Each structure stands twice: as C-alpha cells, then as structure tokens.
Tab-separated table of C-alpha atoms in Angstrom:
chain	number	residue	atom	x	y	z
A	15	MET	CA	-19.362	41.279	75.056
A	16	ALA	CA	-21.460	39.802	77.840
A	17	ILE	CA	-21.300	38.996	81.523
A	18	THR	CA	-23.157	36.346	83.493
A	19	LEU	CA	-25.185	37.612	86.421
A	20	LYS	CA	-25.582	37.043	90.116
A	21	SER	CA	-29.284	37.506	90.496
A	22	ASP	CA	-32.461	35.862	91.729
A	23	HIS	CA	-34.063	36.803	88.429
A	24	VAL	CA	-34.552	34.499	85.455
A	25	ARG	CA	-32.187	36.496	83.242
A	26	LYS	CA	-28.739	34.904	83.299
A	27	SER	CA	-26.636	37.348	81.312
A	28	ILE	CA	-26.425	40.894	80.034
A	29	GLY	CA	-24.637	41.599	76.820
A	30	THR	CA	-24.366	43.666	73.712
A	31	GLU	CA	-23.036	42.985	70.263
A	32	GLN	CA	-22.577	45.071	67.192
A	33	THR	CA	-22.040	44.352	63.517
A	34	PHE	CA	-19.595	46.732	61.847
A	35	ARG	CA	-17.419	47.155	58.778
A	36	GLU	CA	-14.377	44.908	58.716
A	37	ILE	CA	-11.877	45.878	61.405
A	38	SER	CA	-8.403	44.355	61.465
A	39	GLN	CA	-6.300	46.945	63.295
A	40	PRO	CA	-5.691	45.791	66.885
A	41	GLU	CA	-6.218	49.262	68.375
A	42	GLU	CA	-9.537	49.662	66.560
A	43	LEU	CA	-10.631	46.250	67.824
A	44	ARG	CA	-9.659	47.205	71.372
A	45	THR	CA	-11.566	50.494	71.083
A	46	LYS	CA	-14.678	48.668	69.857
A	47	CYS	CA	-14.359	46.173	72.706
A	48	GLN	CA	-14.049	49.025	75.232
A	49	GLU	CA	-17.180	50.704	73.849
A	50	LEU	CA	-19.162	47.483	74.148
A	51	CYS	CA	-17.906	46.940	77.696
A	52	GLN	CA	-19.105	50.421	78.624
A	53	GLU	CA	-22.583	49.558	77.314
A	54	VAL	CA	-22.688	46.340	79.347
A	55	VAL	CA	-21.554	48.115	82.520
A	56	GLU	CA	-24.176	50.839	82.044
A	57	ASP	CA	-26.836	48.140	81.697
A	58	LEU	CA	-25.556	46.315	84.801
A	59	LYS	CA	-25.677	49.493	86.857
A	60	LEU	CA	-29.101	50.444	85.517
A	61	ARG	CA	-30.435	47.052	86.618
A	62	ASN	CA	-28.447	47.064	89.888
A	63	MET	CA	-26.764	43.772	88.973
A	64	VAL	CA	-23.274	42.301	89.020
A	65	GLY	CA	-21.657	39.550	86.983
A	66	LYS	CA	-18.834	37.063	87.287
A	67	VAL	CA	-18.052	35.598	83.841
A	68	VAL	CA	-16.884	37.929	81.074
A	69	VAL	CA	-17.701	36.589	77.608
A	70	LEU	CA	-16.166	37.772	74.341
A	71	LYS	CA	-18.154	36.735	71.272
A	72	TYR	CA	-16.930	37.635	67.820
A	73	LYS	CA	-17.476	36.812	64.166
A	74	THR	CA	-14.722	36.916	61.581
A	75	THR	CA	-15.055	38.279	58.061
A	76	SER	CA	-15.500	34.666	56.908
A	77	PHE	CA	-18.498	34.470	59.299
A	78	ASP	CA	-16.868	32.021	61.709
A	79	SER	CA	-18.255	32.607	65.215
A	80	HIS	CA	-16.073	32.295	68.305
A	81	THR	CA	-16.782	32.660	72.013
A	82	ARG	CA	-14.207	33.045	74.759
A	83	ASN	CA	-14.881	33.554	78.461
A	84	HIS	CA	-13.114	34.166	81.729
A	85	SER	CA	-14.502	33.645	85.234
A	86	LEU	CA	-13.648	36.403	87.677
A	87	PRO	CA	-12.898	35.535	91.326
A	88	TYR	CA	-15.806	37.746	92.443
A	89	HIS	CA	-18.986	39.352	91.116
A	90	THR	CA	-18.601	42.900	89.829
A	91	ALA	CA	-20.041	45.754	87.806
A	92	ASP	CA	-16.688	47.567	87.747
A	93	GLU	CA	-15.973	48.880	84.251
A	94	GLU	CA	-12.203	48.655	84.606
A	95	VAL	CA	-12.298	45.009	85.710
A	96	ILE	CA	-14.734	43.996	82.975
A	97	SER	CA	-12.931	45.975	80.260
A	98	ASN	CA	-9.483	44.703	81.227
A	99	THR	CA	-10.744	41.122	81.252
A	100	ALA	CA	-12.415	41.496	77.852
A	101	ARG	CA	-9.281	43.121	76.455
A	102	LYS	CA	-7.126	40.213	77.650
A	103	LEU	CA	-9.496	37.793	75.916
A	104	LEU	CA	-9.332	39.872	72.728
A	105	ASP	CA	-5.539	40.233	72.897
A	106	ALA	CA	-5.191	36.450	73.205
A	107	GLU	CA	-7.260	36.022	70.041
A	108	ILE	CA	-5.186	38.638	68.204
A	109	ALA	CA	-1.977	36.870	69.275
A	110	ALA	CA	-3.339	33.456	68.258
A	111	VAL	CA	-3.598	34.423	64.577
A	112	ALA	CA	-0.443	36.577	64.390
A	113	PRO	CA	1.286	37.503	62.159
A	114	LYS	CA	-2.020	37.570	60.268
A	115	PRO	CA	-4.507	40.210	61.400
A	116	LEU	CA	-7.686	39.255	63.243
A	117	CYS	CA	-10.409	40.569	60.896
A	118	LEU	CA	-13.787	40.949	62.586
A	119	ARG	CA	-17.301	41.992	61.516
A	120	LEU	CA	-19.129	41.472	64.801
A	121	MET	CA	-18.241	41.677	68.449
C-alpha cells in the first residue's frame, strides 16, 4: 500500500508492504489491507504530508507481482478515504479471479 505525495521534498511516495503466510480469504485480505493503510496514514501524518494516488501492490503465492493505482480528485491524509480506495482496488482484484480465490503472500 502506498500513496504518492504532494511535497516540495525529493521523496515521491510513502508506503509499506508486508510479507505474510498465504492468505486467500477475502475478509483476511481486507483486514491486512486496512492495517497497511493505517501504517501509511500514520507515516503521512507524522511527516505532515498528503498524497493523491493510492497504490496497491501485491504478490501472489506464485510470486507474480501486480500493482494497481487510483488517482484521487484531491490530496489527502484521511484514513477513511485512503482505506476505502485501497479496498476498492483490492475488491476489484478479488472479483477479477473469482470464483478462484486471490491467494497473496505480500501486500
């Protein structure tokens, strides 16, 4: 999970990712995504920054990497906005492979 920044600084994004045991249950994936969004928002607020593009990066159990992003209409550090956007990206990926489960090792 990452977000691009509005900043005069050199850094262009803030993000976090985590490797974990295989997760294929949609609710577990959503919970993991929410936790990562919380970490990103905490980092944004700590640095007094806002972002505009929410990025979902994930790796499947077969080690295929995927990146999806969504540009927001405004810059934000609002946890609800960032989390809801990331969840929509994740839900689209879950729906794309249905009826098979989306099995992830990294997000």
